[in-house]
Coordinates of C-alpha atoms in Angstrom, one line a residue:
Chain K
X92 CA -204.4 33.8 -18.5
X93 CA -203.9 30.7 -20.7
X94 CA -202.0 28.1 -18.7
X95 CA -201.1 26.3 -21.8
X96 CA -197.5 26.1 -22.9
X97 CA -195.3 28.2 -25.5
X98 CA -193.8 26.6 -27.5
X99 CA -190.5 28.0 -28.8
X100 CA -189.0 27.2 -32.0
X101 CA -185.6 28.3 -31.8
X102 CA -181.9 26.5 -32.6
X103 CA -179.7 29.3 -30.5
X104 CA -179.4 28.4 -27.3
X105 CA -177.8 31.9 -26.3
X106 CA -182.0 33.2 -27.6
X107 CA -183.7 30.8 -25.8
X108 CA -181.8 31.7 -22.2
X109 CA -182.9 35.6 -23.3
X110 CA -186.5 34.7 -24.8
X111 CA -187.3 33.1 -21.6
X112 CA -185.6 35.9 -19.5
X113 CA -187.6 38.5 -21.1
X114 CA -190.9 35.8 -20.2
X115 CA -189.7 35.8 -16.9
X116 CA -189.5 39.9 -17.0
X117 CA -193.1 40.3 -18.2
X118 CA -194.0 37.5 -15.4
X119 CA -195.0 35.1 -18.1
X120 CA -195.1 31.5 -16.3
X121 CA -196.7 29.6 -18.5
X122 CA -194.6 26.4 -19.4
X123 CA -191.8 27.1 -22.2
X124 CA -191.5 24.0 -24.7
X125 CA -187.9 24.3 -26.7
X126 CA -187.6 23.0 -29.8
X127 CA -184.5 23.4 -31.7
X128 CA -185.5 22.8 -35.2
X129 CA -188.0 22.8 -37.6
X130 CA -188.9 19.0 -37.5
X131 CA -188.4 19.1 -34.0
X132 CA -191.5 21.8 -33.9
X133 CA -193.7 19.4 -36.3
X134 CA -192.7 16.0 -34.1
X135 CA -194.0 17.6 -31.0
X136 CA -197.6 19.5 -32.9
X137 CA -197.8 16.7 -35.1
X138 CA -197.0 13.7 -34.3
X139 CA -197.0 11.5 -37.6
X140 CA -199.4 9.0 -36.0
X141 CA -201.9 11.5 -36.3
X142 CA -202.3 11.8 -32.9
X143 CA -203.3 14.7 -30.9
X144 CA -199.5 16.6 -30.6
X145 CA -198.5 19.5 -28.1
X146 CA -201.8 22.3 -28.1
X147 CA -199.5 25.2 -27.1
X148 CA -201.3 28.8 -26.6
X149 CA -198.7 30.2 -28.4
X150 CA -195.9 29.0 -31.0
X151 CA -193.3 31.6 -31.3
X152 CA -191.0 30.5 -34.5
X153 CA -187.5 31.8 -35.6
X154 CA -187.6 32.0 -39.4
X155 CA -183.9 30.7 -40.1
X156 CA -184.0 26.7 -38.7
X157 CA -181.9 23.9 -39.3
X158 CA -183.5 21.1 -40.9
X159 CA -187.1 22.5 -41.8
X160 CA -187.2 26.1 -42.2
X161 CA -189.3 28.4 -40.0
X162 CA -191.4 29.3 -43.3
X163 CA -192.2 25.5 -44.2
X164 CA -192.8 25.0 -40.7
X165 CA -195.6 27.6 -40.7
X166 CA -197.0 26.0 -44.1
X167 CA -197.8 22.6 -42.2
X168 CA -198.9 23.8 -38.8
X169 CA -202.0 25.9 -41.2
X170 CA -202.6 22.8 -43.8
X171 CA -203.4 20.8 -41.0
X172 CA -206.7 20.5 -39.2
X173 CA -204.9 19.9 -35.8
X174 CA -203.1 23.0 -35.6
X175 CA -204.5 25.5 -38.5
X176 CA -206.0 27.8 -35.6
X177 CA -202.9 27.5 -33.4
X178 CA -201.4 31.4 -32.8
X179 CA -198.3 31.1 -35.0
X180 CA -195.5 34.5 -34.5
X181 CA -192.9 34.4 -36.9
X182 CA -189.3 35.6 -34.9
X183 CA -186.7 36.7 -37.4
X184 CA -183.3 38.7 -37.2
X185 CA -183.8 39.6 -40.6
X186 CA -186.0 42.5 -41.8
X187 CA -186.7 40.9 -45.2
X188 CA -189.5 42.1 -47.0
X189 CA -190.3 38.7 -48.4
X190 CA -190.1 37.4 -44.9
X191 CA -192.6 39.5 -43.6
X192 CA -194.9 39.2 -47.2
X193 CA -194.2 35.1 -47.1
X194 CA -195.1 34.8 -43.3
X195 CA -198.4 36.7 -43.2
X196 CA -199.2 34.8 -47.0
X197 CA -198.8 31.7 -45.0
X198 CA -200.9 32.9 -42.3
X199 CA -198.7 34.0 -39.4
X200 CA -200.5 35.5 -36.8
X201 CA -197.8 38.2 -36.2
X202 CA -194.3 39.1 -37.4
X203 CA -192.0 39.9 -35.1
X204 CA -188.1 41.4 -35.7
X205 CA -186.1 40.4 -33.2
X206 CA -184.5 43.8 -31.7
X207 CA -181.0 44.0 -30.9
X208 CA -181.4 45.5 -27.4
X209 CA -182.8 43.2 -25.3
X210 CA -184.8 46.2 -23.4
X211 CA -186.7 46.6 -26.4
X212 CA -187.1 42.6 -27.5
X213 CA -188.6 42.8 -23.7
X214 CA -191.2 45.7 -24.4
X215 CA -192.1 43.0 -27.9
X216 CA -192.9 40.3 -25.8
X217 CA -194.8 42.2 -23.4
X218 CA -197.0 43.3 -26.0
X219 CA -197.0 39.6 -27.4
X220 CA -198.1 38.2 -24.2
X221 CA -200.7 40.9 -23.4
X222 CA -202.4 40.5 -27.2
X223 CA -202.0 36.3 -27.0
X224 CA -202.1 34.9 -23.8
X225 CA -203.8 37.5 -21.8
X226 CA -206.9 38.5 -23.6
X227 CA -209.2 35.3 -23.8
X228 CA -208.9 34.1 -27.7
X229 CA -212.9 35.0 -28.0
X230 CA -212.1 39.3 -27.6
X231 CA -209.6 39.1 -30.4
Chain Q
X87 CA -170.2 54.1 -138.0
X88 CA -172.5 55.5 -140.4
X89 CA -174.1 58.6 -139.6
X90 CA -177.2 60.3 -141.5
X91 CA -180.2 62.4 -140.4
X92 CA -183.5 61.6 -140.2
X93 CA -186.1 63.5 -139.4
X94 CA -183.9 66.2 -139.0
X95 CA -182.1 64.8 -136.0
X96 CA -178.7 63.6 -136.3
X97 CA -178.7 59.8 -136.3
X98 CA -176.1 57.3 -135.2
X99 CA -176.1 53.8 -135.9
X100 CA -174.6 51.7 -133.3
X101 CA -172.9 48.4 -135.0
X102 CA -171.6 45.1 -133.6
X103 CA -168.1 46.1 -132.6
X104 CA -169.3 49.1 -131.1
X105 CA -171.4 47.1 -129.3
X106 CA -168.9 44.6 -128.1
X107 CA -166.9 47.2 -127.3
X108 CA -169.0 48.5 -124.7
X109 CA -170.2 45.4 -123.3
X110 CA -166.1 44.6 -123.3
X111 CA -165.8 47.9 -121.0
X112 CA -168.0 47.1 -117.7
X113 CA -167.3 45.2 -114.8
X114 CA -170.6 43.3 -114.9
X115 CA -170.4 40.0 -116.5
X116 CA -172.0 39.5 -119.7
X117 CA -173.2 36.6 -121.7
X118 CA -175.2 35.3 -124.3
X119 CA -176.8 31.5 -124.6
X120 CA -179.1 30.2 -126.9
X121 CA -182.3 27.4 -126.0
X122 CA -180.2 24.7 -125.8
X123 CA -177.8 26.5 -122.9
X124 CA -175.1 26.9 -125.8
X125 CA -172.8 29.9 -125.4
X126 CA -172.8 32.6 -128.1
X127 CA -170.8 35.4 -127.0
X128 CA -169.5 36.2 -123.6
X129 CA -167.7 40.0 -122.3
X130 CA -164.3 40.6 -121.9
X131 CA -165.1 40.3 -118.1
X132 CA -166.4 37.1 -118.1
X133 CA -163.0 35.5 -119.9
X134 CA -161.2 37.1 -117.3
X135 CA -163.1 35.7 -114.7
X136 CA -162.8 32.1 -115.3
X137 CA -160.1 32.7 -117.5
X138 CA -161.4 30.9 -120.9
X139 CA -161.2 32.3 -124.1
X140 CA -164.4 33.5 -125.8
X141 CA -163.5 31.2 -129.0
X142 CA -162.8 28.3 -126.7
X143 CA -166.2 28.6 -124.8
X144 CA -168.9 29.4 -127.7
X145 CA -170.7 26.1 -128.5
X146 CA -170.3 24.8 -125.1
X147 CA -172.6 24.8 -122.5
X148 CA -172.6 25.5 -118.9
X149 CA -172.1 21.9 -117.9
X150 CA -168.5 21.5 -119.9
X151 CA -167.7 24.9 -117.8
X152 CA -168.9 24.6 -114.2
X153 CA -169.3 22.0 -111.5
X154 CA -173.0 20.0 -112.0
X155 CA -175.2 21.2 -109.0
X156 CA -173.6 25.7 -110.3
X157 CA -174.5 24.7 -114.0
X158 CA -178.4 23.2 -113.7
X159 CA -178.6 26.5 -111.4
X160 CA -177.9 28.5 -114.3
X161 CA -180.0 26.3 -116.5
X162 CA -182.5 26.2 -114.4
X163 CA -182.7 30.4 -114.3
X164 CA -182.1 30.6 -118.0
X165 CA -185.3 28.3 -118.4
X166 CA -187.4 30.7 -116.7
X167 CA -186.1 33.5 -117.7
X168 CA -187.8 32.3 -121.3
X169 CA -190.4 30.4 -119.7
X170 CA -191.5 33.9 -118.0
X171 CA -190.6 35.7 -121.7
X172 CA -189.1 39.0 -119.4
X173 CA -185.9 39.9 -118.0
X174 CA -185.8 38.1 -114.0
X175 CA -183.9 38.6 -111.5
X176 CA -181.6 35.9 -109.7
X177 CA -178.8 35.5 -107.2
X178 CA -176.3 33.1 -108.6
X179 CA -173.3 31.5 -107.3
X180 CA -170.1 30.9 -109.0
X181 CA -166.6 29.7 -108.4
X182 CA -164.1 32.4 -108.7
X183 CA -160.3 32.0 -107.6
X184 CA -160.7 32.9 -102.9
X185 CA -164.0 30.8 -103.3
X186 CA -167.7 30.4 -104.4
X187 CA -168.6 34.4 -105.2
X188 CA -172.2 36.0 -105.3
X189 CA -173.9 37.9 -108.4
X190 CA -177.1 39.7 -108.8
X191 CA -177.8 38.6 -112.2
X192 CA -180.7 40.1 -115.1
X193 CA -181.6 37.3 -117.2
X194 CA -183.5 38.2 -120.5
X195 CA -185.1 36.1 -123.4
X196 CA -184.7 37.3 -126.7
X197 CA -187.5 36.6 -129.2
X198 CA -187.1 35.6 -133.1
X199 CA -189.9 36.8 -135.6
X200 CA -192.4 34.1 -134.7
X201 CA -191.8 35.2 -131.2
X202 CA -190.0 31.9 -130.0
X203 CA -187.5 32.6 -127.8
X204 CA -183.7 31.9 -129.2
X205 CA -181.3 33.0 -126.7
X206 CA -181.3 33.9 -123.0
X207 CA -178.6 37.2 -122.2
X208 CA -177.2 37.6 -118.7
X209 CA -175.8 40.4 -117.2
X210 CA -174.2 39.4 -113.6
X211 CA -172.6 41.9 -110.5
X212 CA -170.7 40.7 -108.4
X213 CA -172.3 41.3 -104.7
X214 CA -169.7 39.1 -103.0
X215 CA -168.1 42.5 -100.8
X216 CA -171.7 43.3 -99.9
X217 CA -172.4 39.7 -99.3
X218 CA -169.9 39.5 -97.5
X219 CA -170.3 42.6 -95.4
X220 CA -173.7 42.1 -94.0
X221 CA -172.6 38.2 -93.7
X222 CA -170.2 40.0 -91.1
X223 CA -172.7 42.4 -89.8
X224 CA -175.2 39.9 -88.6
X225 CA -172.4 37.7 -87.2
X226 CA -171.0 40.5 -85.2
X227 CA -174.2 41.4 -84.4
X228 CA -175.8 37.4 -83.5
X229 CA -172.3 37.5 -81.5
X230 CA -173.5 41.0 -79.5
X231 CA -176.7 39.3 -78.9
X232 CA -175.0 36.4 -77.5
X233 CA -172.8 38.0 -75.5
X234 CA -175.3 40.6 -73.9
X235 CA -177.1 37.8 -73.1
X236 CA -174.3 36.3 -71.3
X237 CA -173.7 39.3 -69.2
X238 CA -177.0 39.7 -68.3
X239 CA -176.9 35.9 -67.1
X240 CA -173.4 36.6 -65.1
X241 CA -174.9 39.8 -63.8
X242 CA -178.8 38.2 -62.7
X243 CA -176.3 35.3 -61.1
X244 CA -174.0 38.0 -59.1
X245 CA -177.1 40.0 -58.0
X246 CA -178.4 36.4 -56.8
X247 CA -175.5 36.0 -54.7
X248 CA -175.4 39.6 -53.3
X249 CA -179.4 38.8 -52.5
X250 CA -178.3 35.7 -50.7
X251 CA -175.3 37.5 -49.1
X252 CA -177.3 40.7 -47.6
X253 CA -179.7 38.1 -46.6
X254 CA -177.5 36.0 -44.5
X255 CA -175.6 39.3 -43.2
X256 CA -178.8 40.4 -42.1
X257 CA -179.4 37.3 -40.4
X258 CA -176.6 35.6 -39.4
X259 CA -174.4 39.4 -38.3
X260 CA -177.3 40.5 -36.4
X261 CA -177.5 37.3 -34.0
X262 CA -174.8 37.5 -32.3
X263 CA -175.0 41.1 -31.3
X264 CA -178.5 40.0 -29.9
X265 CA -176.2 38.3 -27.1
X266 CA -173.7 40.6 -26.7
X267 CA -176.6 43.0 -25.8
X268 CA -178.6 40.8 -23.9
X269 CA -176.2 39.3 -22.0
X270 CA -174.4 43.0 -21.2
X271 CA -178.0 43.5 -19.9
X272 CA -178.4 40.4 -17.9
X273 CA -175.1 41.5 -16.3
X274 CA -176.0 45.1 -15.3
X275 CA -179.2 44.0 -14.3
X276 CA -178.3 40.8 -11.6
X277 CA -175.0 41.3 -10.9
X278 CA -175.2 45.5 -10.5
X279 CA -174.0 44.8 -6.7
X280 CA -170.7 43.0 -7.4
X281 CA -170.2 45.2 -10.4
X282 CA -168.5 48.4 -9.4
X283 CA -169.1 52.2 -11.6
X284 CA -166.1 51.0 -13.6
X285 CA -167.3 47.5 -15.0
X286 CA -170.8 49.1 -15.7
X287 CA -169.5 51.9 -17.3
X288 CA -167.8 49.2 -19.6
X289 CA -171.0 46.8 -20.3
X290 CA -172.4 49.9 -21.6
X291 CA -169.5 50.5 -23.9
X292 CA -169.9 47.0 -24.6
X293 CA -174.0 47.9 -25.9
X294 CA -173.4 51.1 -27.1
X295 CA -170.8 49.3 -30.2
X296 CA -172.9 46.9 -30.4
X297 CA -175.7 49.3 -31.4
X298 CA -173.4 50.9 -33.8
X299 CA -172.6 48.0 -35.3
X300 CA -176.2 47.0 -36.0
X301 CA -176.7 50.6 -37.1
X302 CA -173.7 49.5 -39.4
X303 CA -175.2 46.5 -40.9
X304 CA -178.8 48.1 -41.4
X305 CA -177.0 50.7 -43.8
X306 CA -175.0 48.0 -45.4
X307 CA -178.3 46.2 -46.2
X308 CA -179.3 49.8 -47.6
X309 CA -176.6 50.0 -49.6
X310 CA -176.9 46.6 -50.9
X311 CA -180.9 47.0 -51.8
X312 CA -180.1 50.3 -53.6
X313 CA -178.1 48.4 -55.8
X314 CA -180.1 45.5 -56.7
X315 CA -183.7 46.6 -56.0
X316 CA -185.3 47.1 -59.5
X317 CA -185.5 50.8 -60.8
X318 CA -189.3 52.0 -61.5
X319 CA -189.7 55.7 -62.5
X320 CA -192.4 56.7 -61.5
X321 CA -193.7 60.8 -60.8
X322 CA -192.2 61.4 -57.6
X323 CA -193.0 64.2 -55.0
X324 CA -189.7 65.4 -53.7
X325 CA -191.3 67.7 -51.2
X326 CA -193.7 65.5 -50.0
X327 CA -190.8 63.3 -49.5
X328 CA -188.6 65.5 -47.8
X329 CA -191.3 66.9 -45.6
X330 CA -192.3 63.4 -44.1
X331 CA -188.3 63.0 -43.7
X332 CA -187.8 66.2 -42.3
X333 CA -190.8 65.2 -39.8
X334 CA -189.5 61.9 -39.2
X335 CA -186.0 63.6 -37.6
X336 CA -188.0 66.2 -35.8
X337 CA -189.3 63.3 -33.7
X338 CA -185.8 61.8 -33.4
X339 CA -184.6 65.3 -31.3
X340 CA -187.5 66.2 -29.5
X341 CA -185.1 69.1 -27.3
X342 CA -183.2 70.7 -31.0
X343 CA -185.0 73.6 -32.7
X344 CA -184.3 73.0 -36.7
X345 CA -185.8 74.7 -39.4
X346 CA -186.4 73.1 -42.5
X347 CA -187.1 75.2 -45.7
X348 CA -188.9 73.0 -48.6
X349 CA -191.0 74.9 -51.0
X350 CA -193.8 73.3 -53.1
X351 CA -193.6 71.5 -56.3
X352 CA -190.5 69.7 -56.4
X353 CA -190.6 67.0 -58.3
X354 CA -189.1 64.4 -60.8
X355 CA -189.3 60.9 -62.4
X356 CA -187.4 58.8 -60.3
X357 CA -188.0 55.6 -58.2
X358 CA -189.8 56.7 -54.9
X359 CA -188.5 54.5 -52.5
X360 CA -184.5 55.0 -53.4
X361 CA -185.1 58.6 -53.5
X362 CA -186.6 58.4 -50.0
X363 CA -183.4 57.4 -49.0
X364 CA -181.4 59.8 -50.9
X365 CA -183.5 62.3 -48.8
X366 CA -183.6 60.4 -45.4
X367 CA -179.4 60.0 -46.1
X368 CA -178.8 64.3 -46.6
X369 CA -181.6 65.8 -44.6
X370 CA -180.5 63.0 -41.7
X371 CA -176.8 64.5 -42.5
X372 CA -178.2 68.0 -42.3
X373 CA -179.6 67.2 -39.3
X374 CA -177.1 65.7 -37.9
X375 CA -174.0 68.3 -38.8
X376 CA -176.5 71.3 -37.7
X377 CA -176.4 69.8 -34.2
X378 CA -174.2 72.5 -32.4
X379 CA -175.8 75.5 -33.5
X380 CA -179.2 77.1 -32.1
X381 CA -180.0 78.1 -35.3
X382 CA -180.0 75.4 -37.3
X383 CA -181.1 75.6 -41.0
X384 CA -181.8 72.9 -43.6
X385 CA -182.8 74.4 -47.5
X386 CA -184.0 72.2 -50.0
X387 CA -184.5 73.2 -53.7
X388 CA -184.0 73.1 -57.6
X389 CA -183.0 74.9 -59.8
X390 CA -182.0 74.3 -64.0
X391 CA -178.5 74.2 -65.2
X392 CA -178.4 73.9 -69.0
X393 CA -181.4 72.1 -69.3
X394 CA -180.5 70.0 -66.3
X395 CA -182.8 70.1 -63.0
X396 CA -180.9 70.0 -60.1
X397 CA -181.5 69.3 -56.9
X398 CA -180.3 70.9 -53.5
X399 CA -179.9 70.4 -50.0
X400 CA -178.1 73.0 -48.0
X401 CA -177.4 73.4 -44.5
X402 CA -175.3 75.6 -42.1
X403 CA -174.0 73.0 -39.9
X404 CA -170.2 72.0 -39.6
X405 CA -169.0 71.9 -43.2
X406 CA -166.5 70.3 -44.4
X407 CA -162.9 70.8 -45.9
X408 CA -163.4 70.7 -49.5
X409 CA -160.2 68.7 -50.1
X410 CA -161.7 65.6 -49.0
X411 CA -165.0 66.0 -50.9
X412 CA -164.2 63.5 -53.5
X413 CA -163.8 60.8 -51.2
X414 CA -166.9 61.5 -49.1
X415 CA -169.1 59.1 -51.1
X416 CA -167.2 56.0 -50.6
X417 CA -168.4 53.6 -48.2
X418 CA -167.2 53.9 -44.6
X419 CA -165.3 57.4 -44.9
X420 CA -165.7 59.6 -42.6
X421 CA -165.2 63.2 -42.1
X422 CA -165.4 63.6 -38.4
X423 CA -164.8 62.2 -35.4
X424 CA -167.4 59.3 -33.7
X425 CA -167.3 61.2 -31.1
X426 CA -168.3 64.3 -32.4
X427 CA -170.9 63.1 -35.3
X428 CA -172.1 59.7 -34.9
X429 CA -172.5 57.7 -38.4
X430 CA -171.8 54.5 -40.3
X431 CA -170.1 56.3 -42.8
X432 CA -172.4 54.4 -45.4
X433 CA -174.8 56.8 -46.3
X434 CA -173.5 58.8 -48.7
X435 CA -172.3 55.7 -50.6
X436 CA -176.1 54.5 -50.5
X437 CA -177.0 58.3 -52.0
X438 CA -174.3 58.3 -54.5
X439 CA -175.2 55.1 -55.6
X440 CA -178.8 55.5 -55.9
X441 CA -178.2 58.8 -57.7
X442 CA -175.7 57.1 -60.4
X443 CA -178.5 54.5 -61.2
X444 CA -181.0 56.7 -61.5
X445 CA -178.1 58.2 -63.9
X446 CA -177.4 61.4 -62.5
X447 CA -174.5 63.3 -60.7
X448 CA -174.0 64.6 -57.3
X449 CA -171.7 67.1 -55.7
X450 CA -170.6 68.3 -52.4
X451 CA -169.6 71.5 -51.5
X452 CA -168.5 72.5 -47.9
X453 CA -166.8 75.6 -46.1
X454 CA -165.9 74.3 -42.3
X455 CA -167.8 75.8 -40.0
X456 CA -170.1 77.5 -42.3
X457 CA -172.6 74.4 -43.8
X458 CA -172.6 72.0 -46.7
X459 CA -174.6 71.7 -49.7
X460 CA -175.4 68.7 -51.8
X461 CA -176.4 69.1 -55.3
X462 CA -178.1 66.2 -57.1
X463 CA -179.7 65.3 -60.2
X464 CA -181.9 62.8 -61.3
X465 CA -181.8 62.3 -65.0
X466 CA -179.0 61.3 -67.3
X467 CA -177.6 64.7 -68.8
X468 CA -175.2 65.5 -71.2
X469 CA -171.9 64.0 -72.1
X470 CA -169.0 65.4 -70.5
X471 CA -171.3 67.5 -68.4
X472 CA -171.0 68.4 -64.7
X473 CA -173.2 69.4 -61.9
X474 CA -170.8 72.8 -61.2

């Protein structure tokens, strides 16, 4: 398994305390890297000296953000050569068809909506962490 | 008047107060100018009109009558009227006593021996009414335009803000249910020791409303994308559709026995993913109201009603009390009790609303105890007419 970190682009805190409880359930350790906004997400993948940022194994990114939207986030992470092959899931609450068209236009990896029940938001990130962490990037 | 025969036929000759006398008799205006724009003779109507005598005005011209830019108008036709040596056909203006009035006017050269042309006759209508008229209808009509337009504006600007409201309901409503489950869970789950039956049995009150309520705000999106989603008609397979519904709610029950009745054929032009929903709402209430009884039984079929195709879904669940079947398909009525039939009372509202913009009826018909039926159309029908 990828001992990189996830990083976890998210502004609710209440989210956060049950995204990394349902980690915790599907004995996910890898480290969790929060960040609350959009521009918070690009400071830490792409730092603007053009440095090398954060290489997570996973980005997991809520659509709605303060700031810099989940969508433009996404946009940046693939126009740049640092981070184009970076696993991107787009989170959302909403059910949107243009959500789910605009994400996978942008090149999201995966869409995700977030269920209400938490049981079942822990079966999704089971099946997230089985298809991106576990299974070496090559057998994809 | 001197009459005579010739050629055997009786022969009347016409003279020059006979003539004038005829001329002095219609409502057209009539006139008579030579070369020079001189006045020779004018009708009876014309000294009415701008209220000169016909003594006073012969030997004048049209520039001692008539403001400048009106006379060389008049000039200017009469020219061409001798220039062209055959009668033309103008519009003129001229004052007259509520304004400037409008005349349809036959100019005509007359010719001397040597073929030189003498005199220019007019004979002038008044059009003004008719002028008038159409100058009305294309104003009310540039002032429909303008107003449609202005609707459609308010209307693309309100279904803007109901997209950016359902979007933000969808969103922002949702989130904090999220918790309210989660953290229910996260209770049950670490602190089931401390937690006696009691307290349990209440987080899971807690979860089960909050899964009604997100229930409740998935149909309220529904009902909210029936409205505004474009309309496309497009050949639509009704029992195609209602078998992949009917399917679909097999799954749901695993354990219930229900036997759905669709025959083949069914079809209309209609948009395919509203009526989808139509189906999903009554074959899900079929369903649903069937739920008690081991022989469960949901029809669908069509059938014409003066040149009308209906549409019908019958079942022989619970019924209903016909008394409240007119307020069944406003949003968040209910018939029956949570406890007995769950629901978010929305979903007839989404298939009445869908059916009215697809501009056909529906009705409701109900015997408690003994079933419902729901008949629908899909197609505008005639006025005053009702699905009976």
């Amino acid at each position: 398994m990828s001992d990189r970190p996830i990083l976890l682009v998210e502004d609710s805190p209440d989210d956060v305390l049950l995204t990394r409880r349902a980690f915790k359930k599907n004995h996910i350790r890898n480290a969790i890297v929060v960040a609350s906004d959009g521009a918070e997400a690009l400071a830490h993948l792409l730092p603007e000296d053009g440095s090398e940022g954060l290489h997570p194994a996973l980005v997991l990114l809520d659509v709605k953000l303060p700031k810099v939207d989940g969508l433009e986030v996404l946009r940046r992470i693939r126009d740049d050569e640092r981070t184009c092959h970076l696993p991107v899931v787009v989170l959302t609450t909403s059910n949107e068809e243009r959500d789910i068209v605009t994400s996978y236009r942008l090149g999201a990896n995966s869409f995700v909506r977030k269920p209400v029940v938490f049981e079942e938001f822990v079966a999704a990130v089971n099946a997230l962490g089985v298809y991106w962490l576990l299974i070496p990037a090559g057998a994809r | 008047m001197s009459t005579g025969t010739a050629g055997g036929r009786p022969r009347v000759e016409v003279g020059h107060e006979q003539l004038m006398a005829l001329i002095d008799h219609t409502s057209a205006v009539i006139y008579m100018r030579d070369a020079d724009g001189r006045y020779l003779l004018v009708n009876h109507e014309y000294e009415r009109l701008f209220r000169l005598r016909r003594e006073d005005i012969v030997g004048l011209t049209d520039h001692d009558l008539f403001p400048r830019p009106i006379a060389d108008e008049f000039r200017h036709n009469d020219l061409e009227a001798i220039a062209r040596g055959v009668p033309v056909q103008v519009e003129e203006e001229a004052p007259g006593e509520d304004g400037l009035h409008t005349y349809v006017t036959v100019k005509f050269p007359l010719h001397d021996e040597v073929g030189r042309a003498y005199a220019v006759c007019g004979i002038s209508t008044d059009i003004t009414e008719r002028k008038r008229a159409e100058e009305e209808v294309r104003r009310l009509n540039d002032e429909l335009e303008m107003r449609v337009r202005q609707r459609t504006a308010e209307l693309e600007a309100s279904t803007r803000e109901l997209d950016a409201f359902a979007y933000s309901v969808s969103h922002d409503l949702r989130a904090p249910l999220r918790s309210l489950e989660g953290f229910s869970q996260v209770l049950l789950e670490d602190y089931a020791e401390e937690l006696d039956e009691d307290a349990q049995g209440y987080l899971r009150r807690i979860q089960a409303n909050v899964g009604r309520m997100a229930q409740m705000i998935d149909d309220l999106l529904h009902l909210s994308r029936a409205t505004r989603s474009q309309l496309r008609r497009e050949h639509t397979d009704l029992s195609a559709l209602a078998r992949e519904v009917a399917h679909e709610l097999a799954t749901t029950e695993p354990g219930r026995t229900v036997e759905f009745r669709i025959p083949d054929g069914l079809s209309t032009q209609g948009d395919p993913h509203l009526i989808r929903l139509v189906l999903q709402n009554l074959l899900g209430n079929a369903f649903k109201f069937t739920g008690h009884r081991s022989d469960a039984t949901v029809e669908v079929g069509s059938l014409v009603r003066d040149g009308v195709e209906i549409f019908s879904v019958r079942d022989n669940g619970a019924g209903f009390d016909m008394k409240y079947a007119s307020k069944m398909f406003d949003p968040f009525q209910r018939l029956h009790a949570a406890s007995e039939f769950e629901g978010s009372g929305i979903g007839l509202a989404i298939v009445h609303r869908i059916i009215t913009r697809h501009g056909g009826q529906i009705r409701a018909d109900g015997v408690p105890g003994e079933g419902a039926t729901f008949l629908f159309s899909l197609t505008p029908s005639p006025a005053d007419w009702e699905i009976r």
